[in-house]
CSV table of C-alpha atoms and ligand atoms in Angstrom, one decimal:
chain,number,residue,atom,x,y,z
A,24,MET,CA,1.8,-44.7,-21.5
A,25,ARG,CA,-0.3,-41.8,-20.1
A,26,TYR,CA,1.1,-40.7,-16.8
A,27,ASP,CA,-2.2,-39.9,-15.2
A,28,GLN,CA,-3.3,-43.4,-16.0
A,29,ALA,CA,-0.4,-45.2,-14.5
A,30,ARG,CA,0.5,-46.6,-11.1
A,31,TYR,CA,3.6,-48.2,-9.8
A,32,SER,CA,3.4,-51.9,-9.3
A,33,ARG,CA,5.7,-53.5,-6.7
A,34,ASP,CA,8.4,-54.3,-9.1
A,35,GLY,CA,8.5,-50.6,-10.1
A,36,THR,CA,6.9,-51.0,-13.5
A,37,TYR,CA,3.9,-49.0,-14.5
A,38,GLU,CA,0.4,-50.3,-15.0
A,39,PRO,CA,-2.5,-48.4,-16.4
A,40,LEU,CA,-5.1,-47.5,-13.8
A,41,LEU,CA,-7.7,-46.1,-16.2
A,42,SER,CA,-7.7,-47.2,-19.8
A,43,GLU,CA,-9.7,-47.0,-23.0
A,44,LYS,CA,-11.8,-49.9,-21.8
A,45,ASP,CA,-13.2,-47.7,-19.0
A,46,GLU,CA,-14.5,-45.2,-21.5
A,47,THR,CA,-18.2,-45.0,-22.3
A,48,GLU,CA,-19.9,-43.0,-25.0
A,49,VAL,CA,-22.6,-40.9,-23.2
A,50,ALA,CA,-25.3,-39.4,-25.4
A,51,VAL,CA,-25.6,-35.7,-25.1
A,52,ASP,CA,-29.1,-34.4,-24.8
A,53,SER,CA,-29.0,-30.6,-24.9
A,54,ALA,CA,-31.3,-27.7,-25.4
A,55,LEU,CA,-28.5,-25.8,-27.1
A,56,PRO,CA,-28.4,-25.5,-30.9
A,57,ASP,CA,-27.1,-28.6,-32.7
A,58,GLU,CA,-24.1,-26.9,-34.2
A,59,LEU,CA,-22.8,-26.0,-30.7
A,60,THR,CA,-23.2,-29.5,-29.3
A,61,ARG,CA,-21.8,-33.0,-29.8
A,62,ASP,CA,-23.9,-36.1,-30.1
A,63,SER,CA,-22.0,-37.9,-27.5
A,64,VAL,CA,-19.0,-37.5,-25.2
A,65,SER,CA,-16.5,-40.1,-24.1
A,66,LEU,CA,-16.3,-40.4,-20.4
A,67,PRO,CA,-14.7,-42.9,-18.1
A,68,SER,CA,-17.2,-45.1,-16.3
A,69,LEU,CA,-15.7,-46.0,-12.9
A,70,SER,CA,-16.7,-47.1,-9.4
A,71,GLU,CA,-16.3,-44.7,-6.5
A,72,PRO,CA,-13.0,-46.3,-5.2
A,73,GLU,CA,-11.5,-46.1,-8.6
A,74,LEU,CA,-12.4,-42.5,-8.9
A,75,ALA,CA,-11.2,-41.7,-5.3
A,76,ARG,CA,-7.9,-43.4,-6.1
A,77,HIS,CA,-7.5,-41.6,-9.4
A,78,TYR,CA,-7.8,-38.1,-7.8
A,79,THR,CA,-5.8,-39.0,-4.7
A,80,ARG,CA,-3.0,-40.2,-7.0
A,81,LEU,CA,-3.2,-37.1,-9.1
A,82,SER,CA,-3.0,-34.9,-6.0
A,83,GLN,CA,0.1,-36.9,-5.0
A,84,MET,CA,1.8,-36.1,-8.3
A,85,ASN,CA,1.3,-32.4,-7.6
A,86,TYR,CA,3.1,-30.1,-5.1
A,87,GLY,CA,1.4,-27.5,-3.0
A,88,VAL,CA,1.6,-25.6,0.3
A,89,GLU,CA,0.1,-28.6,2.0
A,90,THR,CA,3.0,-30.7,0.7
A,91,GLY,CA,5.9,-28.6,1.8
A,92,PRO,CA,7.5,-25.1,1.6
A,93,TYR,CA,6.8,-23.1,-1.6
A,94,PRO,CA,9.2,-20.2,-1.5
A,95,LEU,CA,8.1,-18.6,-4.7
A,96,GLY,CA,9.4,-15.0,-4.2
A,97,SER,CA,6.9,-12.2,-4.6
A,98,CYS,CA,4.0,-14.6,-4.8
A,99,THR,CA,3.9,-15.3,-1.0
A,100,MET,CA,2.7,-18.9,-1.3
A,101,LYS,CA,1.9,-19.5,2.4
A,102,TYR,CA,-0.3,-22.2,3.9
A,103,ASN,CA,-3.9,-21.0,4.4
A,104,PRO,CA,-5.3,-22.0,7.7
A,105,SER,CA,-8.5,-24.1,7.2
A,106,PHE,CA,-10.6,-22.2,9.9
A,107,THR,CA,-11.2,-19.5,7.3
A,108,GLU,CA,-12.7,-22.1,5.0
A,109,ASP,CA,-15.0,-23.2,7.9
A,110,VAL,CA,-16.1,-19.6,8.3
A,111,ALA,CA,-16.8,-19.1,4.6
A,112,SER,CA,-18.7,-22.4,4.5
A,113,LEU,CA,-21.3,-21.4,7.1
A,114,PRO,CA,-24.8,-21.5,5.5
A,115,SER,CA,-25.4,-17.9,6.7
A,116,GLY,CA,-22.5,-16.8,4.5
A,117,ALA,CA,-24.3,-17.9,1.3
A,118,VAL,CA,-26.2,-14.7,0.6
A,119,HIS,CA,-27.3,-13.8,-2.9
A,120,PRO,CA,-25.7,-10.5,-4.0
A,121,ASP,CA,-29.1,-9.2,-5.2
A,122,ARG,CA,-30.5,-9.3,-1.7
A,123,SER,CA,-31.7,-6.0,-0.3
A,124,PRO,CA,-29.1,-4.3,2.0
A,125,GLU,CA,-31.7,-4.3,4.8
A,126,SER,CA,-31.8,-8.1,4.7
A,127,VAL,CA,-28.0,-8.6,4.7
A,128,GLN,CA,-26.9,-6.2,7.5
A,129,GLY,CA,-24.6,-8.9,9.0
A,130,SER,CA,-22.7,-9.3,5.8
A,131,LEU,CA,-22.5,-5.5,5.3
A,132,ALA,CA,-21.2,-5.1,8.8
A,133,ILE,CA,-18.4,-7.6,8.1
A,134,MET,CA,-17.5,-5.8,4.8
A,135,HIS,CA,-17.5,-2.5,6.6
A,136,GLY,CA,-15.4,-4.0,9.4
A,137,LEU,CA,-12.9,-5.3,6.8
A,138,GLN,CA,-12.8,-1.8,5.1
A,139,GLU,CA,-11.9,-0.4,8.5
A,140,TYR,CA,-9.3,-3.1,9.4
A,141,LEU,CA,-7.6,-2.6,6.1
A,142,ALA,CA,-7.6,1.2,6.3
A,143,GLU,CA,-6.1,0.9,9.7
A,144,ILE,CA,-3.4,-1.6,8.6
A,145,GLY,CA,-2.4,0.5,5.6
A,146,GLY,CA,-2.8,4.0,7.1
A,147,MET,CA,-5.5,4.8,4.5
A,148,ASP,CA,-8.7,6.7,4.9
A,149,ALA,CA,-11.1,4.6,2.8
A,150,VAL,CA,-11.0,1.1,1.2
A,151,THR,CA,-12.9,-0.6,-1.6
A,152,LEU,CA,-13.3,-4.3,-1.5
A,153,GLN,CA,-14.4,-4.7,-5.1
A,154,PRO,CA,-11.3,-5.5,-7.2
A,155,PRO,CA,-10.9,-9.3,-7.7
A,156,ALA,CA,-7.0,-9.5,-7.6
A,157,GLY,CA,-3.9,-7.5,-6.9
A,158,ALA,CA,-3.5,-6.6,-10.5
A,159,ALA,CA,-7.1,-5.5,-10.7
A,160,GLY,CA,-6.5,-3.4,-7.6
A,161,GLU,CA,-3.6,-1.7,-9.4
A,162,PHE,CA,-5.8,-0.9,-12.4
A,163,THR,CA,-8.5,0.4,-10.1
A,164,GLY,CA,-6.0,2.5,-8.2
A,165,ILE,CA,-4.6,4.0,-11.4
A,166,LEU,CA,-8.1,4.7,-12.7
A,167,ILE,CA,-8.8,6.5,-9.4
A,168,ALA,CA,-5.6,8.6,-9.8
A,169,LYS,CA,-6.7,9.4,-13.4
A,170,ALA,CA,-10.2,10.5,-12.3
A,171,TYR,CA,-8.7,12.6,-9.5
A,172,HIS,CA,-6.3,14.4,-11.9
A,173,GLU,CA,-9.1,15.0,-14.4
A,174,ALA,CA,-11.5,16.3,-11.8
A,175,ASN,CA,-8.8,18.8,-10.8
A,176,GLY,CA,-8.1,19.9,-14.3
A,177,HIS,CA,-4.7,18.3,-14.4
A,178,ASP,CA,-3.6,17.0,-17.8
A,179,ARG,CA,-1.0,14.4,-17.0
A,180,SER,CA,0.2,11.5,-19.2
A,181,GLU,CA,2.9,9.5,-17.4
A,182,VAL,CA,3.2,6.9,-14.7
A,183,ILE,CA,6.7,6.3,-13.3
A,184,ILE,CA,7.5,2.7,-12.4
A,185,PRO,CA,10.9,1.3,-11.3
A,186,ALA,CA,12.3,-1.3,-13.7
A,187,SER,CA,12.3,-3.8,-10.8
A,188,ALA,CA,8.5,-3.6,-10.4
A,189,HIS,CA,6.1,-6.5,-11.1
A,190,GLY,CA,4.9,-6.7,-14.7
A,191,THR,CA,1.4,-6.0,-13.7
A,192,ASN,CA,2.3,-2.5,-12.7
A,193,PHE,CA,3.4,-1.6,-16.2
A,194,ALA,CA,0.3,-3.3,-17.7
A,195,SER,CA,-2.1,-1.5,-15.3
A,196,ALA,CA,-0.7,1.9,-16.1
A,197,ALA,CA,-0.7,1.2,-19.8
A,198,MET,CA,-4.3,-0.1,-19.7
A,199,ALA,CA,-5.4,3.0,-17.9
A,200,GLY,CA,-4.0,5.0,-20.9
A,201,TYR,CA,-0.7,6.2,-19.4
A,202,GLU,CA,2.7,6.3,-20.9
A,203,VAL,CA,5.1,4.3,-18.7
A,204,VAL,CA,8.3,5.9,-17.7
A,205,GLU,CA,10.7,3.2,-16.5
A,206,LEU,CA,13.1,4.0,-13.7
A,207,PRO,CA,16.4,2.1,-13.6
A,208,SER,CA,17.4,0.6,-10.3
A,209,GLY,CA,20.2,2.3,-8.4
A,210,GLU,CA,23.4,0.5,-7.6
A,211,ASP,CA,22.1,-0.6,-4.2
A,212,GLY,CA,19.0,-2.1,-5.7
A,213,ARG,CA,16.8,0.8,-4.6
A,214,VAL,CA,15.2,3.8,-6.3
A,215,ASP,CA,17.9,6.0,-7.7
A,216,LEU,CA,16.9,9.5,-6.5
A,217,ASP,CA,18.8,11.3,-9.3
A,218,ALA,CA,17.0,9.2,-11.9
A,219,LEU,CA,13.7,9.9,-10.2
A,220,GLU,CA,14.4,13.7,-10.1
A,221,ALA,CA,15.0,13.5,-13.9
A,222,ALA,CA,11.8,11.5,-14.5
A,223,VAL,CA,9.3,13.4,-12.3
A,224,GLY,CA,7.6,16.5,-13.6
A,225,ASP,CA,4.4,18.1,-14.9
A,226,GLU,CA,3.4,15.0,-16.8
A,227,THR,CA,3.7,12.7,-13.8
A,228,ALA,CA,0.3,11.3,-12.8
A,229,ALA,CA,1.8,8.8,-10.3
A,230,LEU,CA,4.7,6.8,-9.2
A,231,MET,CA,4.0,3.1,-8.5
A,232,LEU,CA,6.3,1.6,-5.8
A,233,THR,CA,6.6,-1.7,-4.0
A,234,ASN,CA,8.1,-1.3,-0.5
A,235,PRO,CA,10.0,-3.4,0.5
A,236,ASN,CA,10.9,-3.7,-3.2
A,237,THR,CA,11.0,-6.9,-5.3
A,238,VAL,CA,14.3,-8.0,-3.9
A,239,GLY,CA,13.1,-7.4,-0.3
A,240,LEU,CA,14.9,-4.0,0.2
A,241,PHE,CA,13.2,-1.3,2.1
A,242,GLU,CA,13.2,2.1,0.2
A,243,ARG,CA,14.9,4.1,3.0
A,244,ASP,CA,14.4,7.3,1.1
A,245,ILE,CA,10.6,6.9,0.9
A,246,VAL,CA,9.8,10.2,2.6
A,247,GLU,CA,12.1,12.1,0.2
A,248,ILE,CA,10.6,10.1,-2.7
A,249,SER,CA,7.1,11.0,-1.6
A,250,GLU,CA,8.0,14.7,-1.3
A,251,MET,CA,9.5,14.7,-4.8
A,252,VAL,CA,6.4,13.2,-6.4
A,253,HIS,CA,3.9,15.3,-4.4
A,254,ASP,CA,5.8,18.5,-5.1
A,255,ALA,CA,5.4,17.8,-8.8
A,256,GLY,CA,1.7,17.3,-8.3
A,257,GLY,CA,1.8,13.5,-8.7
A,258,LEU,CA,0.3,10.7,-6.6
A,259,LEU,CA,2.1,7.9,-4.9
A,260,TYR,CA,0.8,4.3,-5.5
A,261,TYR,CA,1.8,1.5,-3.2
A,262,ASP,CA,1.9,-2.1,-4.6
A,263,GLY,CA,0.9,-4.0,-1.5
A,264,ALA,CA,2.3,-7.4,-2.5
A,265,ASN,CA,5.1,-7.1,0.1
A,266,LEU,CA,3.0,-5.8,2.9
A,267,ASN,CA,3.5,-8.8,5.1
A,268,ALA,CA,7.1,-7.6,5.7
A,269,LEU,CA,5.7,-4.5,7.4
A,270,LEU,CA,2.4,-5.7,9.0
A,271,GLY,CA,1.8,-4.0,12.4
A,272,ARG,CA,5.1,-2.1,12.1
A,273,ALA,CA,4.9,0.5,9.4
A,274,ARG,CA,2.1,1.8,7.2
A,275,PRO,CA,2.2,2.9,3.6
A,276,GLY,CA,-0.1,5.9,4.5
A,277,ASP,CA,2.4,7.1,7.0
A,278,MET,CA,5.2,6.9,4.3
A,279,GLY,CA,3.2,9.3,2.1
A,280,PHE,CA,1.4,6.8,-0.2
A,281,ASP,CA,-2.0,8.0,-1.5
A,282,ILE,CA,-3.3,4.8,-3.0
A,283,MET,CA,-2.5,1.1,-2.4
A,284,HIS,CA,-3.8,-2.3,-3.0
A,285,TYR,CA,-3.8,-5.2,-0.7
A,286,ASN,CA,-3.0,-8.7,-2.0
A,287,VAL,CA,-5.1,-10.5,0.6
A,288,HIS,CA,-4.0,-13.9,-0.8
A,289,LYS,CA,-0.4,-12.9,0.0
A,290,THR,CA,-0.8,-11.1,3.2
A,291,PHE,CA,-4.0,-12.5,4.8
A,292,ALA,CA,-4.0,-16.1,3.7
A,293,THR,CA,-6.9,-16.4,1.3
A,294,PRO,CA,-6.4,-18.6,-1.7
A,295,HIS,CA,-4.6,-17.2,-4.7
A,296,GLY,CA,-7.2,-16.3,-7.3
A,297,GLY,CA,-5.3,-17.0,-10.6
A,298,GLY,CA,-6.0,-13.4,-11.7
A,299,GLY,CA,-9.6,-13.2,-10.9
A,300,PRO,CA,-11.7,-15.0,-8.3
A,301,GLY,CA,-9.8,-13.5,-5.4
A,302,ALA,CA,-9.7,-10.1,-3.9
A,303,GLY,CA,-7.4,-7.1,-4.2
A,304,PRO,CA,-8.9,-4.3,-2.1
A,305,VAL,CA,-7.7,-0.7,-2.7
A,306,GLY,CA,-7.1,1.9,-0.1
A,307,VAL,CA,-7.0,5.7,-0.7
A,308,VAL,CA,-6.4,8.9,1.3
A,309,SER,CA,-9.4,11.1,2.0
A,310,ASP,CA,-8.9,13.3,-1.0
A,311,LEU,CA,-9.5,10.3,-3.3
A,312,ALA,CA,-12.4,8.6,-1.4
A,313,ASP,CA,-15.1,10.1,-3.6
A,314,PHE,CA,-13.6,8.3,-6.7
A,315,LEU,CA,-13.9,4.8,-5.2
A,316,PRO,CA,-15.8,2.2,-7.2
A,317,ASP,CA,-19.6,1.8,-6.8
A,318,PRO,CA,-21.0,0.4,-4.6
A,319,HIS,CA,-19.2,1.2,-1.4
A,320,VAL,CA,-20.3,0.2,2.1
A,321,ARG,CA,-20.9,2.8,4.8
A,322,ALA,CA,-22.5,3.1,8.2
A,323,SER,CA,-25.8,4.8,8.3
A,324,ASN,CA,-28.6,5.1,10.9
A,325,GLY,CA,-27.1,2.5,13.2
A,326,GLY,CA,-26.8,0.0,10.3
A,327,TYR,CA,-25.0,-0.2,7.0
A,328,GLU,CA,-25.8,0.8,3.4
A,329,LEU,CA,-24.4,0.6,-0.1
A,330,TYR,CA,-23.9,3.9,-1.9
A,331,GLU,CA,-22.3,5.3,-5.0
A,332,PRO,CA,-19.4,7.6,-4.1
A,333,ALA,CA,-19.9,11.2,-5.6
A,334,HIS,CA,-17.3,10.9,-8.4
A,335,SER,CA,-17.1,7.1,-8.6
A,336,ILE,CA,-15.0,5.5,-11.3
A,337,GLY,CA,-17.9,3.1,-11.7
A,338,LYS,CA,-17.7,-0.7,-11.3
A,339,VAL,CA,-14.6,-2.8,-11.6
A,340,HIS,CA,-16.3,-6.1,-10.7
A,341,GLY,CA,-19.7,-7.5,-10.1
A,342,TYR,CA,-21.6,-6.3,-7.0
A,343,ALA,CA,-19.4,-5.4,-4.0
A,344,GLY,CA,-16.6,-7.9,-4.7
A,345,ASN,CA,-15.9,-11.6,-4.0
A,346,TRP,CA,-17.7,-11.8,-0.7
A,347,LEU,CA,-16.6,-15.2,0.5
A,348,VAL,CA,-12.9,-14.4,-0.1
A,349,LEU,CA,-13.4,-11.1,1.8
A,350,LEU,CA,-15.1,-13.1,4.6
A,351,LYS,CA,-11.9,-15.3,4.9
A,352,THR,CA,-9.8,-12.2,5.0
A,353,TYR,CA,-11.9,-10.7,7.8
A,354,ALA,CA,-11.7,-14.0,9.7
A,355,TYR,CA,-8.0,-14.2,9.3
A,356,ILE,CA,-7.3,-10.6,10.5
A,357,SER,CA,-9.8,-11.0,13.4
A,358,ARG,CA,-8.1,-14.2,14.6
A,359,LEU,CA,-4.6,-12.8,14.4
A,360,GLY,CA,-5.4,-9.4,16.0
A,361,ASP,CA,-2.7,-6.7,16.5
A,362,ALA,CA,-0.2,-9.0,18.1
A,363,GLY,CA,-0.7,-11.7,15.5
A,364,LEU,CA,-0.2,-9.3,12.6
A,365,ARG,CA,3.0,-8.0,14.2
A,366,ASP,CA,4.2,-11.5,14.8
A,367,THR,CA,3.5,-12.3,11.1
A,368,SER,CA,5.9,-9.6,9.9
A,369,ALA,CA,8.5,-10.6,12.5
A,370,LYS,CA,8.5,-14.2,11.3
A,371,ALA,CA,8.3,-13.4,7.6
A,372,VAL,CA,11.5,-11.4,7.9
A,373,LEU,CA,13.2,-13.7,10.4
A,374,ASN,CA,12.5,-16.8,8.2
A,375,ALA,CA,13.9,-15.1,5.0
A,376,ASN,CA,17.0,-14.0,6.9
A,377,TYR,CA,17.6,-17.4,8.5
A,378,LEU,CA,17.2,-19.2,5.2
A,379,GLY,CA,19.4,-16.6,3.4
A,380,SER,CA,22.1,-17.2,6.0
A,381,ARG,CA,22.1,-20.9,5.4
A,382,ILE,CA,22.4,-21.1,1.7
A,383,ASP,CA,25.7,-21.3,-0.3
A,384,PHE,CA,24.4,-19.2,-3.3
A,385,ASP,CA,25.3,-15.5,-3.2
A,386,ILE,CA,22.7,-12.9,-2.3
A,387,PRO,CA,23.9,-9.7,-3.9
A,388,TYR,CA,21.5,-7.2,-2.3
A,389,GLY,CA,20.7,-6.5,1.3
A,390,PRO,CA,19.7,-6.1,4.1
A,391,PHE,CA,16.6,-7.7,2.9
A,392,HIS,CA,13.3,-8.3,4.7
A,393,HIS,CA,10.7,-11.0,3.9
A,394,GLU,CA,12.4,-12.2,0.6
A,395,PHE,CA,15.8,-12.2,-1.0
A,396,ALA,CA,17.1,-12.6,-4.5
A,397,ALA,CA,20.0,-15.1,-4.6
A,398,THR,CA,21.9,-15.4,-7.8
A,399,ALA,CA,22.6,-18.7,-9.5
A,400,GLY,CA,26.0,-17.1,-10.5
A,401,GLY,CA,27.4,-18.7,-13.6
A,402,ARG,CA,24.5,-21.2,-13.8
A,403,ASP,CA,21.1,-21.1,-15.2
A,404,ALA,CA,18.6,-20.3,-12.4
A,405,ALA,CA,15.9,-22.5,-14.1
A,406,GLU,CA,18.2,-25.5,-14.1
A,407,VAL,CA,18.9,-25.0,-10.4
A,408,ALA,CA,15.1,-24.8,-9.9
A,409,LYS,CA,14.4,-28.0,-11.8
A,410,ARG,CA,17.0,-29.9,-9.7
A,411,MET,CA,15.5,-28.6,-6.5
A,412,LEU,CA,12.3,-30.4,-7.4
A,413,ASP,CA,14.3,-33.6,-7.1
A,414,TYR,CA,14.9,-32.8,-3.4
A,415,GLY,CA,11.2,-32.6,-2.7
A,416,VAL,CA,10.9,-28.8,-2.3
A,417,HIS,CA,9.4,-26.2,-4.5
A,418,PRO,CA,12.0,-23.9,-6.1
A,419,PRO,CA,12.0,-20.1,-5.8
A,420,THR,CA,10.9,-17.7,-8.6
A,421,THR,CA,13.6,-17.6,-11.2
A,422,LYS,CA,15.1,-15.0,-13.5
A,423,TRP,CA,13.2,-12.1,-11.9
A,424,PRO,CA,13.8,-9.3,-11.1
A,425,GLU,CA,16.0,-9.0,-14.1
A,426,PHE,CA,18.6,-6.7,-12.6
A,427,VAL,CA,19.8,-9.6,-10.5
A,428,PRO,CA,21.7,-12.0,-12.8
A,429,GLU,CA,20.0,-15.5,-12.9
A,430,ALA,CA,17.9,-14.4,-9.9
A,431,MET,CA,16.3,-16.9,-7.6
A,432,LEU,CA,13.8,-14.8,-5.7
A,433,THR,CA,13.1,-16.7,-2.5
A,434,GLU,CA,10.3,-16.0,0.1
A,435,PRO,CA,9.9,-18.7,2.7
A,436,THR,CA,6.9,-16.9,4.3
A,437,GLU,CA,6.1,-16.7,8.0
A,438,VAL,CA,4.5,-20.1,8.2
A,439,GLU,CA,7.6,-22.3,7.9
A,440,ASN,CA,9.4,-23.7,10.9
A,441,ARG,CA,13.1,-24.1,11.4
A,442,ALA,CA,13.1,-27.7,10.2
A,443,SER,CA,11.4,-26.9,6.9
A,444,LEU,CA,13.7,-23.9,6.4
A,445,ASP,CA,16.7,-26.3,7.0
A,446,ASP,CA,15.2,-28.7,4.4
A,447,LEU,CA,15.0,-25.9,1.9
A,448,ALA,CA,18.5,-24.7,2.6
A,449,ALA,CA,19.7,-28.3,2.2
A,450,ALA,CA,18.1,-28.5,-1.2
A,451,PHE,CA,19.7,-25.3,-2.3
A,452,ASN,CA,23.1,-26.4,-1.1
A,453,ARG,CA,23.0,-29.9,-2.6
A,454,VAL,CA,22.2,-28.4,-6.0
A,455,TYR,CA,25.0,-25.8,-5.4
A,456,ALA,CA,27.5,-28.6,-5.1
A,457,GLU,CA,26.3,-30.6,-8.1
A,458,ASP,CA,27.7,-30.5,-11.7
A,459,ASP,CA,26.0,-28.9,-14.7
A,460,GLU,CA,25.3,-32.3,-16.3
A,461,THR,CA,23.2,-33.4,-13.3
A,462,LEU,CA,21.3,-30.2,-13.4
A,463,ALA,CA,20.7,-30.4,-17.2
A,464,ASP,CA,19.1,-33.8,-16.7
A,465,ALA,CA,16.8,-32.7,-13.8
A,466,PRO,CA,14.2,-33.4,-12.6
A,467,THR,CA,14.5,-37.1,-12.5
A,468,ARG,CA,12.3,-37.9,-9.5
A,469,THR,CA,9.1,-36.1,-10.4
A,470,ALA,CA,5.9,-37.3,-12.0
A,471,ALA,CA,6.6,-35.2,-15.1
A,472,ARG,CA,10.0,-34.2,-16.2
A,473,ARG,CA,10.9,-31.4,-18.5
A,474,ILE,CA,7.5,-30.2,-19.8
A,475,ASP,CA,6.9,-27.7,-22.6
A,476,GLN,CA,6.3,-24.7,-20.3
A,477,VAL,CA,5.0,-22.4,-23.0
A,478,GLY,CA,2.7,-25.0,-24.5
A,479,ALA,CA,1.4,-26.0,-21.0
A,480,ALA,CA,0.4,-22.4,-20.5
A,481,ARG,CA,-0.9,-21.5,-23.9
A,482,ASP,CA,-2.4,-24.8,-25.1
A,483,PRO,CA,-3.4,-26.8,-22.0
A,484,GLN,CA,-5.0,-30.1,-22.7
A,485,LEU,CA,-7.6,-30.2,-20.0
A,486,SER,CA,-8.6,-33.9,-20.1
A,487,TRP,CA,-8.7,-36.9,-17.8
A,488,HIS,CA,-6.3,-38.3,-20.4
A,489,ALA,CA,-3.7,-35.7,-19.5
A,490,LEU,CA,-0.4,-36.4,-21.4
A,491,GLY,CA,-0.8,-38.3,-24.6
A,492,ASP,CA,1.2,-41.5,-25.5
A,493,GLU,CA,3.5,-39.5,-27.7
A,494,ASP,CA,4.7,-37.4,-24.8
A,495,SER,CA,8.0,-38.6,-23.5
A,496,ALA,CA,7.5,-36.7,-20.2
A,497,ALA,CA,6.0,-39.7,-18.6
A,498,ALA,CA,7.7,-40.7,-15.4
A,499,GLY,CA,7.6,-44.3,-16.3
A,500,GLU,CA,10.0,-43.8,-19.2
A,501,ASP,CA,12.8,-42.8,-16.9
B,617,PLP,C1,1.6,-10.8,-7.0
B,617,PLP,C2,2.0,-9.4,-7.3
B,617,PLP,C3,1.2,-8.5,-8.0
B,617,PLP,C4,-0.1,-8.9,-8.6
B,617,PLP,O1,-1.1,-9.4,-7.7
B,617,PLP,P1,-2.2,-10.5,-8.2
B,617,PLP,O2,-3.0,-10.6,-7.0
B,617,PLP,O3,-1.4,-11.8,-8.4
B,617,PLP,O4,-2.9,-10.0,-9.4
B,617,PLP,C5,1.6,-7.2,-8.1
B,617,PLP,N1,2.8,-6.8,-7.7
B,617,PLP,C6,3.7,-7.7,-7.0
B,617,PLP,C7,5.0,-7.2,-6.5
B,617,PLP,C8,3.3,-9.0,-6.9
B,617,PLP,O5,4.1,-9.9,-6.3
């Protein structure tokens, strides 16, 4: 039985909700060439209530931030308040990107305002809104570093990245044409200054750093690190994924960073973009402002205009970026204000520390800020995660960062209250107390059980049929 076609009847058995009989062959009449089209497609033919129930049931089989806590460390899966959606849905927000700047002064004013907000929050001098994701921001930032070095006649070939960094850091540096020098983590989980001393030199174009790092530890030596990199003529890049631990309290610019990206979906509650249709603005210090992507928004003659910075790296995305996502970011920051942003970081750190204090699993590194890496100890972190699903919560990120054995990187975010943190802790602790056999069989209470994770990512079957008959993952076969 296909699980998306099934519903429980009162005696607990499954019945198909949609079945082959609902399918209708619909003729395809297309202007495209014959070899690119089919003669007909098979579509379900349903009444509105059947359709509404179908999608509602599918949504109930899923898990999201509107269902419960989603403590996926590093990803910052927090609930996005719906007022930002209201703002982005206003008819006046629907401006075509080819409109003349004179006719969209309101939108440009908001983009300029957002550039200024982000610059202030990060301690940067100029901000581009163009990159469509955090990873795209990294790539943009490294291209800016490269353009800067080239413009100044520096021939540098390496970017230094701590082993604990997010995989996108390595990819961004490599895509920009740099050799990646991997820095091992020190015994305390932070940057090892001796290892940095040995790695940094004439070839160093930049050091990419996340602070707090990927196990939530603040790099206490950041001023010294910044001096070492700058003395060698390199630039300091800040991966902003963990900025919500510092909001309103500390600024990357003040720590010596020259370039940073903002993951607005992690810090400012816009939807995660799945690598693209989001936003990952990039901030830079004044020496690098001329290299920002084209176009950039600036104030002029009492209004706003788009211009191409003098040594621009060019375009990294269409037009000025994903405007409606940027509008949500602006709305969120405006609503929170200074006090709200400070409150965000206080609660993000408090929640992680409260949750950490309530779980039975060991947390090898601390003191941590907005997230912590617990270890599953002698067990498989993925099995612990699967079993947590049975207790109605989303599990943490597993097996990363790698220097923590069987890591469970946990980030409750600032939006959870004490009751939901207690629920999460209870789920961790129940699994902690269970035997390996129970874990190996989990999950038993979810819509789908052990799925082929690689196949699901590489070869997704995007169909209303969902899982085929041959698939034993159907919940009804339990
Ligand atoms: C999420 C994340 C990124 C990449 O950001 P995307 O917006 O998902 O592309 C980079 N670094 C860290 C530490 C992250 O957690």
